[in-house]
Amino acid sequence: MTESARNSVRLWARALEEEGTEAEILADAMRGHPFADSHGWMPGRPLLVDQACTQALAADIEELLRLIREETLRRCSGSAERLAALAGFDHRSSAPRTPGIERWTDSARADVVPSTDGWQVCEINVDSTLGGAGAMAAAVAAHLGGPAAARVRAHGLQLSAPDYYAKKAEVLRAWSPLPLDSSPRTAVIGITQPGEPYPDAVFDDEVRMLRKYGLPTHRVDPRDVSIRDGRLGDSQGNEFDLAVRYYIPRVAERLGAEATQLLRIEAAEHTVVFVPRTAFGYASKRGLAWLWEAAAEGQPEYEVVRRRVPYTVVVDERHVVLPEGNRAYLPVHLERNQKDYVLKPAFEMGGRGVLLGQETSEEVWQQVIADSLSGACPMVAQRFVVPRVLDMPVVRAGRVRVRPVHAVVSPFLLGGSYAGSFCRLAPASRPPVINWEEDLMCTALVTANHNAG
């Protein structure tokens, strides 16, 4: 943390202490926060970061996206079908008006670990954000709109976070089939994922916020979608120009939604569907591995990869160049250095199937490597990033404690511009792999401009 950020934290604490007990003020500020863990504890503060730190991180992620786009287009020769083959994913055509392959990285969400070696970008999910991140917006609103934030501002500490939904509405207008100054009628097509503690909150927040920014928006169950003359409609007689997709295809199919209906929705002639069912999103983990292949050769334009991204490689039967410059036979290297690596399924989302070498038996580790080499379950290996332990004040029923946590920060870029971040928190006593399906708390990341007016 920079000295400016440390000053910001001290100012925040001083402002709270002057107006009564910290527990009372935090409970007041966090009342109604939807992101408590199963025990009812809520994060008492956002993570405060110096603005320069956020700006540098966003600039580096934008540079990584540029490199991912160029490398991926080079490998697939601009062909979506070729990209699907490289990613190992059965290609399904996106909607006719969906932006072309060269635009697919306009939107992205990164997963960043505040580590002992700086902030490390462990994953970049391209073309995934237009259907998500309601949690980030709600968390930001909860923190910046509460009495605690008002008291902090009174002490000269300015908290700021880009408005995710303002940027999202701007991008949707730009990508809709209607003129730029129009208000495309928008359908939020949602399927609740298993274990979702607040199944309607994310959809309701999406509809409310898009309406706030001038897009006539309705939530639509995919089973209630009709298609008339290539345009989506619902049983209430509404017709739509845009469909914001809120599901991962395989999650939807696991929940029993008919795959044929989902394909019909995505193929509607007059509808732009976000996110398109393309291979690019499923190549995200491989994209970082492709960048590291070039970075390991010492090319100067890949300096940001070496600085920000832990070494990532597709598990395969071959020799590789390690970051230290020496060559190694990859299967043997991964077996001998198990404690230094994490194995990730190449195509899964939400942290499912991730194995931390330190927490995995040798037998299971070797079997997963063998499955990957056989093609049964393609994996990527990534150097383990040691997370920093953060002290997070948490509040429950008026009581406050400081809990040591690990955090994953998820910055969003929409249309190439930074659009805010949210954070997932897990107790530091757990193995440091933060999984969406675990009992997590969420909070906001905000920039703190010390002594700003």
Short mmCIF file of C-alpha atoms in Angstrom, two decimals:
data_model
loop_
_atom_site.label_atom_id
_atom_site.label_comp_id
_atom_site.label_asym_id
_atom_site.label_seq_id
_atom_site.Cartn_x
_atom_site.Cartn_y
_atom_site.Cartn_z
CA MET A 1 0.00 0.00 0.00
CA THR A 2 1.30 3.45 -0.82
CA GLU A 3 1.78 6.12 1.86
CA SER A 4 -1.16 8.04 0.41
CA ALA A 5 -3.41 5.00 0.76
CA ARG A 6 -2.22 4.48 4.34
CA ASN A 7 -3.10 8.11 5.10
CA SER A 8 -6.52 7.50 3.60
CA VAL A 9 -7.12 4.54 5.88
CA ARG A 10 -6.12 6.58 8.92
CA LEU A 11 -8.47 9.41 7.91
CA TRP A 12 -11.30 6.92 7.45
CA ALA A 13 -10.74 5.48 10.92
CA ARG A 14 -10.50 8.95 12.51
CA ALA A 15 -13.76 10.08 10.92
CA LEU A 16 -15.54 7.00 12.26
CA GLU A 17 -14.15 7.33 15.76
CA GLU A 18 -15.20 10.96 16.17
CA GLU A 19 -18.87 10.23 15.59
CA GLY A 20 -19.32 7.38 18.07
CA THR A 21 -18.27 3.79 18.33
CA GLU A 22 -16.99 2.22 15.13
CA ALA A 23 -19.41 -0.68 15.52
CA GLU A 24 -22.46 1.59 15.58
CA ILE A 25 -21.37 3.61 12.56
CA LEU A 26 -20.39 0.56 10.50
CA ALA A 27 -23.68 -1.13 11.31
CA ASP A 28 -25.49 2.01 10.20
CA ALA A 29 -23.47 2.33 7.00
CA MET A 30 -23.82 -1.33 6.07
CA ARG A 31 -27.51 -1.82 6.89
CA GLY A 32 -29.15 -3.74 4.06
CA HIS A 33 -25.89 -4.83 2.46
CA PRO A 34 -26.68 -8.02 0.49
CA PHE A 35 -23.24 -9.60 0.53
CA ALA A 36 -22.87 -11.05 3.99
CA ASP A 37 -21.41 -14.52 4.42
CA SER A 38 -23.51 -17.37 5.80
CA HIS A 39 -22.80 -16.21 9.35
CA GLY A 40 -24.19 -12.74 8.66
CA TRP A 41 -20.86 -10.89 8.75
CA MET A 42 -20.50 -8.01 6.29
CA PRO A 43 -17.37 -6.15 5.16
CA GLY A 44 -17.21 -2.94 7.16
CA ARG A 45 -15.25 -0.90 4.62
CA PRO A 46 -14.28 -0.95 0.98
CA LEU A 47 -10.67 -1.61 0.10
CA LEU A 48 -9.10 1.82 -0.20
CA VAL A 49 -6.45 2.15 -2.89
CA ASP A 50 -4.45 5.14 -4.00
CA GLN A 51 -5.75 6.41 -7.34
CA ALA A 52 -2.34 6.01 -9.00
CA CYS A 53 -2.42 2.28 -8.16
CA THR A 54 -5.80 1.83 -9.86
CA GLN A 55 -4.78 3.86 -12.90
CA ALA A 56 -1.58 1.84 -13.37
CA LEU A 57 -3.46 -1.45 -12.98
CA ALA A 58 -6.15 -0.45 -15.50
CA ALA A 59 -3.51 0.68 -18.01
CA ASP A 60 -1.65 -2.62 -17.68
CA ILE A 61 -4.84 -4.66 -18.11
CA GLU A 62 -5.68 -2.64 -21.22
CA GLU A 63 -2.20 -3.41 -22.58
CA LEU A 64 -2.66 -7.11 -21.77
CA LEU A 65 -5.98 -7.09 -23.61
CA ARG A 66 -4.29 -5.57 -26.66
CA LEU A 67 -1.66 -8.31 -26.61
CA ILE A 68 -4.29 -11.02 -26.11
CA ARG A 69 -6.31 -9.69 -29.05
CA GLU A 70 -3.28 -9.53 -31.35
CA GLU A 71 -1.92 -12.93 -30.35
CA THR A 72 -5.30 -14.65 -30.60
CA LEU A 73 -6.13 -13.13 -33.97
CA ARG A 74 -2.70 -14.16 -35.21
CA ARG A 75 -3.16 -17.75 -34.06
CA CYS A 76 -6.65 -18.09 -35.55
CA SER A 77 -6.03 -15.98 -38.69
CA GLY A 78 -9.15 -13.94 -37.87
CA SER A 79 -11.41 -16.99 -38.07
CA ALA A 80 -13.91 -17.69 -35.28
CA GLU A 81 -14.01 -21.35 -36.30
CA ARG A 82 -10.21 -21.58 -36.11
CA LEU A 83 -10.26 -19.91 -32.71
CA ALA A 84 -12.80 -22.46 -31.51
CA ALA A 85 -10.51 -25.25 -32.64
CA LEU A 86 -7.56 -23.67 -30.80
CA ALA A 87 -9.63 -23.29 -27.65
CA GLY A 88 -10.93 -26.84 -27.91
CA PHE A 89 -14.53 -25.65 -27.82
CA ASP A 90 -17.38 -26.58 -30.15
CA HIS A 91 -18.14 -23.35 -32.01
CA ARG A 92 -21.66 -22.03 -32.06
CA SER A 93 -22.27 -18.98 -34.19
CA SER A 94 -23.06 -15.75 -32.41
CA ALA A 95 -26.04 -13.56 -33.25
CA PRO A 96 -25.89 -11.92 -36.70
CA ARG A 97 -25.44 -8.39 -35.32
CA THR A 98 -22.96 -9.29 -32.59
CA PRO A 99 -19.67 -7.38 -33.01
CA GLY A 100 -17.02 -9.30 -34.96
CA ILE A 101 -14.07 -11.20 -33.59
CA GLU A 102 -11.77 -8.17 -33.64
CA ARG A 103 -14.08 -6.45 -31.09
CA TRP A 104 -14.50 -9.33 -28.66
CA THR A 105 -11.96 -8.03 -26.17
CA ASP A 106 -13.64 -4.63 -25.87
CA SER A 107 -15.13 -5.90 -22.62
CA ALA A 108 -13.25 -7.79 -19.94
CA ARG A 109 -13.07 -8.64 -16.26
CA ALA A 110 -9.70 -9.41 -14.71
CA ASP A 111 -9.02 -11.36 -11.52
CA VAL A 112 -6.19 -9.67 -9.62
CA VAL A 113 -4.56 -10.95 -6.43
CA PRO A 114 -2.97 -8.37 -4.08
CA SER A 115 0.15 -10.40 -3.38
CA THR A 116 3.45 -10.13 -1.58
CA ASP A 117 4.99 -9.30 -4.98
CA GLY A 118 2.48 -6.62 -5.99
CA TRP A 119 -0.89 -6.88 -7.70
CA GLN A 120 -0.82 -9.96 -9.98
CA VAL A 121 -3.29 -10.50 -12.86
CA CYS A 122 -4.13 -14.21 -12.59
CA GLU A 123 -6.91 -14.26 -15.18
CA ILE A 124 -8.59 -12.06 -17.78
CA ASN A 125 -12.09 -13.09 -18.80
CA VAL A 126 -12.67 -11.43 -22.15
CA ASP A 127 -16.10 -10.70 -23.54
CA SER A 128 -17.77 -11.58 -20.27
CA THR A 129 -18.67 -8.38 -18.47
CA LEU A 130 -21.77 -7.14 -20.22
CA GLY A 131 -23.75 -9.85 -18.50
CA GLY A 132 -22.38 -9.44 -14.99
CA ALA A 133 -20.99 -7.30 -12.17
CA GLY A 134 -24.19 -6.22 -10.48
CA ALA A 135 -22.43 -7.18 -7.25
CA MET A 136 -19.74 -4.57 -7.83
CA ALA A 137 -22.23 -1.79 -8.48
CA ALA A 138 -24.33 -2.68 -5.45
CA ALA A 139 -21.28 -2.89 -3.20
CA VAL A 140 -19.98 0.48 -4.36
CA ALA A 141 -23.39 2.06 -3.77
CA ALA A 142 -23.62 0.56 -0.28
CA HIS A 143 -20.25 1.98 0.75
CA LEU A 144 -20.26 5.34 -0.98
CA GLY A 145 -23.86 6.14 -0.10
CA GLY A 146 -23.66 5.39 3.62
CA PRO A 147 -23.26 7.80 6.54
CA ALA A 148 -19.67 6.65 7.08
CA ALA A 149 -18.68 7.83 3.62
CA ALA A 150 -20.31 11.21 4.20
CA ARG A 151 -18.30 11.68 7.38
CA VAL A 152 -15.10 10.75 5.58
CA ARG A 153 -15.78 13.30 2.83
CA ALA A 154 -16.25 15.92 5.52
CA HIS A 155 -12.65 15.25 6.54
CA GLY A 156 -11.35 16.00 3.05
CA LEU A 157 -11.00 12.42 1.86
CA GLN A 158 -12.54 11.98 -1.57
CA LEU A 159 -13.75 8.50 -2.45
CA SER A 160 -14.50 7.81 -6.08
CA ALA A 161 -15.45 4.83 -8.26
CA PRO A 162 -16.37 4.92 -11.96
CA ASP A 163 -20.04 4.27 -12.60
CA TYR A 164 -20.19 0.81 -14.09
CA TYR A 165 -23.74 1.09 -15.37
CA ALA A 166 -23.23 4.46 -17.03
CA LYS A 167 -20.38 2.91 -19.02
CA LYS A 168 -22.44 -0.22 -19.68
CA ALA A 169 -25.37 1.77 -21.07
CA GLU A 170 -22.95 3.70 -23.30
CA VAL A 171 -21.49 0.44 -24.68
CA LEU A 172 -24.90 -1.10 -25.25
CA ARG A 173 -26.03 1.94 -27.23
CA ALA A 174 -22.87 1.80 -29.33
CA TRP A 175 -23.37 -1.88 -30.12
CA SER A 176 -27.13 -1.85 -30.68
CA PRO A 177 -28.57 -1.97 -34.21
CA LEU A 178 -30.30 1.39 -33.58
CA PRO A 179 -28.83 4.92 -33.96
CA LEU A 180 -26.36 5.91 -31.23
CA ASP A 181 -28.70 8.50 -29.65
CA SER A 182 -31.58 6.03 -29.37
CA SER A 183 -32.67 3.95 -26.38
CA PRO A 184 -32.67 0.28 -27.40
CA ARG A 185 -35.32 -1.86 -25.73
CA THR A 186 -33.33 -4.28 -23.63
CA ALA A 187 -34.11 -7.74 -22.27
CA VAL A 188 -32.15 -9.09 -19.30
CA ILE A 189 -32.29 -12.84 -19.90
CA GLY A 190 -31.37 -14.45 -16.61
CA ILE A 191 -30.90 -17.93 -15.20
CA THR A 192 -30.03 -18.22 -11.53
CA GLN A 193 -26.91 -20.23 -10.83
CA PRO A 194 -26.83 -22.98 -8.16
CA GLY A 195 -26.17 -21.76 -4.64
CA GLU A 196 -26.96 -18.10 -5.42
CA PRO A 197 -27.86 -16.60 -1.99
CA TYR A 198 -29.88 -13.71 -3.46
CA PRO A 199 -31.24 -15.21 -6.71
CA ASP A 200 -33.21 -12.16 -7.85
CA ALA A 201 -30.96 -9.37 -6.60
CA VAL A 202 -28.53 -9.33 -9.51
CA PHE A 203 -31.33 -9.29 -12.12
CA ASP A 204 -33.37 -6.66 -10.30
CA ASP A 205 -30.30 -4.46 -9.91
CA GLU A 206 -29.48 -4.84 -13.61
CA VAL A 207 -32.98 -3.81 -14.70
CA ARG A 208 -33.15 -0.90 -12.26
CA MET A 209 -29.76 0.53 -13.20
CA LEU A 210 -30.16 0.20 -16.97
CA ARG A 211 -33.51 1.96 -16.70
CA LYS A 212 -31.80 4.70 -14.69
CA TYR A 213 -29.53 5.34 -17.69
CA GLY A 214 -32.37 5.50 -20.18
CA LEU A 215 -32.64 1.95 -21.56
CA PRO A 216 -36.19 0.52 -21.43
CA THR A 217 -35.35 -2.77 -19.75
CA HIS A 218 -37.26 -5.87 -18.64
CA ARG A 219 -36.16 -9.12 -17.05
CA VAL A 220 -37.16 -12.07 -19.22
CA ASP A 221 -37.05 -15.77 -18.40
CA PRO A 222 -35.60 -17.62 -21.44
CA ARG A 223 -38.53 -20.04 -21.31
CA ASP A 224 -40.84 -17.07 -21.81
CA VAL A 225 -39.05 -15.73 -24.89
CA SER A 226 -40.82 -15.69 -28.23
CA ILE A 227 -39.24 -14.92 -31.58
CA ARG A 228 -41.32 -13.11 -34.17
CA ASP A 229 -39.80 -12.10 -37.50
CA GLY A 230 -36.33 -12.51 -36.03
CA ARG A 231 -37.05 -10.19 -33.08
CA LEU A 232 -37.23 -11.26 -29.45
CA GLY A 233 -40.43 -10.75 -27.50
CA ASP A 234 -42.10 -11.98 -24.33
CA SER A 235 -45.55 -13.09 -23.24
CA GLN A 236 -46.40 -9.52 -22.17
CA GLY A 237 -46.10 -8.27 -25.75
CA ASN A 238 -42.74 -6.52 -25.31
CA GLU A 239 -40.25 -6.57 -28.20
CA PHE A 240 -36.52 -6.06 -27.75
CA ASP A 241 -33.54 -4.70 -29.68
CA LEU A 242 -30.92 -6.04 -27.26
CA ALA A 243 -30.62 -9.08 -25.03
CA VAL A 244 -28.18 -8.92 -22.13
CA ARG A 245 -27.36 -12.51 -21.37
CA TYR A 246 -26.97 -13.45 -17.73
CA TYR A 247 -25.94 -17.06 -17.93
CA ILE A 248 -23.02 -19.30 -18.79
CA PRO A 249 -24.19 -21.76 -21.44
CA ARG A 250 -23.21 -24.94 -19.62
CA VAL A 251 -24.57 -23.64 -16.31
CA ALA A 252 -27.87 -22.97 -18.05
CA GLU A 253 -27.95 -26.45 -19.49
CA ARG A 254 -27.16 -28.00 -16.11
CA LEU A 255 -30.17 -26.14 -14.73
CA GLY A 256 -32.38 -27.73 -17.34
CA ALA A 257 -32.88 -24.78 -19.68
CA GLU A 258 -33.39 -26.15 -23.17
CA ALA A 259 -30.25 -25.73 -25.24
CA THR A 260 -32.25 -25.40 -28.45
CA GLN A 261 -34.17 -22.46 -27.01
CA LEU A 262 -30.95 -20.73 -25.98
CA LEU A 263 -29.56 -21.17 -29.48
CA ARG A 264 -32.76 -19.74 -30.99
CA ILE A 265 -32.48 -16.69 -28.72
CA GLU A 266 -28.87 -16.10 -29.71
CA ALA A 267 -29.65 -16.48 -33.42
CA ALA A 268 -32.46 -13.92 -33.51
CA GLU A 269 -31.79 -11.77 -36.55
CA HIS A 270 -32.61 -8.35 -35.12
CA THR A 271 -31.11 -8.87 -31.68
CA VAL A 272 -27.60 -8.28 -30.40
CA VAL A 273 -26.91 -10.84 -27.68
CA PHE A 274 -24.35 -10.28 -24.93
CA VAL A 275 -22.30 -12.26 -24.28
CA PRO A 276 -22.18 -14.21 -27.59
CA ARG A 277 -21.60 -17.93 -27.33
CA THR A 278 -18.18 -17.86 -28.92
CA ALA A 279 -14.89 -19.54 -28.19
CA PHE A 280 -13.02 -16.36 -27.24
CA GLY A 281 -14.19 -16.36 -23.63
CA TYR A 282 -13.17 -19.99 -23.32
CA ALA A 283 -9.69 -19.18 -24.63
CA SER A 284 -9.07 -16.63 -21.84
CA LYS A 285 -6.84 -18.87 -19.72
CA ARG A 286 -4.99 -20.07 -22.81
CA GLY A 287 -4.55 -16.46 -23.90
CA LEU A 288 -2.32 -15.70 -20.91
CA ALA A 289 -0.35 -18.88 -21.64
CA TRP A 290 0.13 -17.76 -25.25
CA LEU A 291 1.41 -14.39 -24.02
CA TRP A 292 3.90 -16.10 -21.71
CA GLU A 293 5.28 -18.14 -24.61
CA ALA A 294 6.29 -14.85 -26.24
CA ALA A 295 7.32 -13.22 -22.94
CA ALA A 296 9.65 -16.11 -22.11
CA GLU A 297 11.59 -15.32 -25.28
CA GLY A 298 12.46 -11.90 -23.86
CA GLN A 299 10.58 -9.73 -26.36
CA PRO A 300 10.42 -6.20 -24.87
CA GLU A 301 6.76 -5.50 -25.71
CA TYR A 302 5.80 -8.35 -23.35
CA GLU A 303 7.38 -6.72 -20.30
CA VAL A 304 3.90 -6.13 -18.84
CA VAL A 305 3.28 -9.89 -18.97
CA ARG A 306 6.41 -10.66 -16.97
CA ARG A 307 5.61 -7.91 -14.47
CA ARG A 308 1.88 -8.46 -13.95
CA VAL A 309 1.04 -12.06 -14.87
CA PRO A 310 2.25 -15.15 -12.98
CA TYR A 311 3.86 -17.68 -15.30
CA THR A 312 1.03 -19.53 -17.12
CA VAL A 313 1.34 -22.49 -19.48
CA VAL A 314 -0.98 -24.95 -21.21
CA VAL A 315 -0.30 -28.41 -19.78
CA ASP A 316 1.16 -30.41 -22.65
CA GLU A 317 3.86 -32.96 -23.37
CA ARG A 318 6.66 -30.62 -24.46
CA HIS A 319 9.68 -28.61 -23.41
CA VAL A 320 9.09 -25.01 -22.32
CA VAL A 321 11.18 -21.95 -21.49
CA LEU A 322 10.63 -20.96 -17.85
CA PRO A 323 10.63 -17.31 -16.67
CA GLU A 324 14.12 -17.86 -15.27
CA GLY A 325 15.32 -18.62 -18.81
CA ASN A 326 16.06 -22.34 -18.41
CA ARG A 327 14.27 -25.05 -20.39
CA ALA A 328 12.27 -27.83 -18.76
CA TYR A 329 10.17 -30.83 -19.79
CA LEU A 330 6.79 -29.57 -18.62
CA PRO A 331 5.10 -32.73 -17.17
CA VAL A 332 8.17 -33.55 -15.08
CA HIS A 333 8.64 -29.91 -14.05
CA LEU A 334 5.04 -29.69 -12.78
CA GLU A 335 5.36 -32.92 -10.82
CA ARG A 336 8.66 -31.91 -9.20
CA ASN A 337 7.48 -28.37 -8.40
CA GLN A 338 3.92 -29.15 -7.36
CA LYS A 339 3.92 -26.73 -4.41
CA ASP A 340 4.77 -23.81 -6.71
CA TYR A 341 1.78 -24.22 -9.06
CA VAL A 342 -1.98 -24.07 -9.42
CA LEU A 343 -3.80 -26.22 -12.00
CA LYS A 344 -6.91 -24.75 -13.64
CA PRO A 345 -9.37 -26.35 -16.08
CA ALA A 346 -8.95 -24.51 -19.38
CA PHE A 347 -12.68 -23.96 -19.93
CA GLU A 348 -14.38 -23.72 -16.53
CA MET A 349 -15.53 -20.59 -14.72
CA GLY A 350 -16.05 -19.54 -11.14
CA GLY A 351 -13.01 -21.29 -9.72
CA ARG A 352 -14.46 -24.78 -10.11
CA GLY A 353 -11.88 -27.52 -10.51
CA VAL A 354 -8.90 -25.39 -9.46
CA LEU A 355 -6.20 -27.37 -7.64
CA LEU A 356 -3.65 -25.69 -5.39
CA GLY A 357 -0.46 -27.74 -5.43
CA GLN A 358 0.21 -27.11 -1.74
CA GLU A 359 -3.21 -28.53 -0.80
CA THR A 360 -3.37 -31.48 -3.23
CA SER A 361 -2.05 -35.01 -2.81
CA GLU A 362 0.70 -36.14 -5.18
CA GLU A 363 -1.56 -38.90 -6.49
CA VAL A 364 -4.38 -36.53 -7.45
CA TRP A 365 -1.92 -33.97 -8.89
CA GLN A 366 -0.27 -36.55 -11.13
CA GLN A 367 -3.61 -37.96 -12.24
CA VAL A 368 -4.90 -34.53 -13.27
CA ILE A 369 -1.72 -33.88 -15.27
CA ALA A 370 -2.16 -37.26 -16.97
CA ASP A 371 -5.80 -36.46 -17.78
CA SER A 372 -4.73 -33.16 -19.31
CA LEU A 373 -2.01 -34.80 -21.42
CA SER A 374 -4.57 -37.33 -22.71
CA GLY A 375 -6.98 -34.56 -23.70
CA ALA A 376 -9.65 -35.73 -21.25
CA CYS A 377 -9.52 -32.48 -19.25
CA PRO A 378 -7.33 -29.72 -20.76
CA MET A 379 -5.60 -27.70 -18.04
CA VAL A 380 -3.38 -24.69 -17.63
CA ALA A 381 -0.72 -24.46 -14.94
CA GLN A 382 0.04 -21.16 -13.24
CA ARG A 383 2.70 -20.19 -10.72
CA PHE A 384 1.11 -19.87 -7.30
CA VAL A 385 0.72 -16.25 -6.19
CA VAL A 386 1.19 -15.79 -2.44
CA PRO A 387 -1.67 -13.47 -1.41
CA ARG A 388 -1.19 -10.71 1.10
CA VAL A 389 -3.24 -11.07 4.26
CA LEU A 390 -5.49 -8.02 4.61
CA ASP A 391 -7.14 -6.87 7.84
CA MET A 392 -10.80 -6.25 7.01
CA PRO A 393 -13.21 -4.77 9.59
CA VAL A 394 -16.45 -6.75 9.48
CA VAL A 395 -19.72 -6.02 11.23
CA ARG A 396 -22.60 -8.17 12.39
CA ALA A 397 -25.58 -6.95 14.41
CA GLY A 398 -23.71 -3.90 15.64
CA ARG A 399 -20.52 -5.77 16.57
CA VAL A 400 -17.28 -5.18 14.74
CA ARG A 401 -14.15 -7.30 14.50
CA VAL A 402 -11.07 -7.26 12.32
CA ARG A 403 -10.77 -10.43 10.28
CA PRO A 404 -7.68 -11.45 8.28
CA VAL A 405 -8.79 -12.12 4.71
CA HIS A 406 -7.48 -12.88 1.24
CA ALA A 407 -8.91 -10.82 -1.60
CA VAL A 408 -9.39 -11.13 -5.32
CA VAL A 409 -10.01 -7.76 -6.97
CA SER A 410 -11.99 -7.80 -10.22
CA PRO A 411 -11.51 -4.66 -12.33
CA PHE A 412 -13.85 -4.19 -15.30
CA LEU A 413 -13.05 -2.60 -18.64
CA LEU A 414 -15.98 -1.75 -20.90
CA GLY A 415 -15.38 -0.41 -24.38
CA GLY A 416 -11.70 -0.18 -23.49
CA SER A 417 -12.24 2.07 -20.45
CA TYR A 418 -11.99 1.28 -16.75
CA ALA A 419 -15.49 0.92 -15.28
CA GLY A 420 -14.87 0.09 -11.62
CA SER A 421 -14.02 -2.97 -9.55
CA PHE A 422 -15.42 -5.23 -6.92
CA CYS A 423 -13.67 -7.57 -4.49
CA ARG A 424 -14.26 -11.09 -3.23
CA LEU A 425 -13.06 -11.80 0.28
CA ALA A 426 -12.40 -15.14 2.00
CA PRO A 427 -10.99 -15.88 5.46
CA ALA A 428 -7.20 -16.13 5.45
CA SER A 429 -7.51 -19.42 7.34
CA ARG A 430 -8.76 -21.12 4.16
CA PRO A 431 -6.63 -22.33 1.28
CA PRO A 432 -6.03 -19.20 -0.82
CA VAL A 433 -8.11 -20.14 -3.87
CA ILE A 434 -11.23 -17.98 -3.91
CA ASN A 435 -14.13 -19.81 -5.54
CA TRP A 436 -17.49 -18.29 -6.48
CA GLU A 437 -19.31 -21.27 -4.98
CA GLU A 438 -17.73 -20.83 -1.55
CA ASP A 439 -19.03 -18.76 1.34
CA LEU A 440 -17.65 -15.35 0.34
CA MET A 441 -18.13 -11.74 1.24
CA CYS A 442 -17.98 -9.04 -1.43
CA THR A 443 -16.96 -5.44 -1.09
CA ALA A 444 -16.01 -2.49 -3.26
CA LEU A 445 -12.63 -1.24 -4.38
CA VAL A 446 -12.49 2.56 -4.37
CA THR A 447 -9.72 5.00 -5.12
CA ALA A 448 -8.78 7.38 -2.37
CA ASN A 449 -7.45 10.80 -3.30
CA HIS A 450 -5.76 12.08 -0.16
CA ASN A 451 -6.44 15.74 0.63
CA ALA A 452 -8.52 16.13 -2.54
CA GLY A 453 -11.14 18.80 -2.53
#
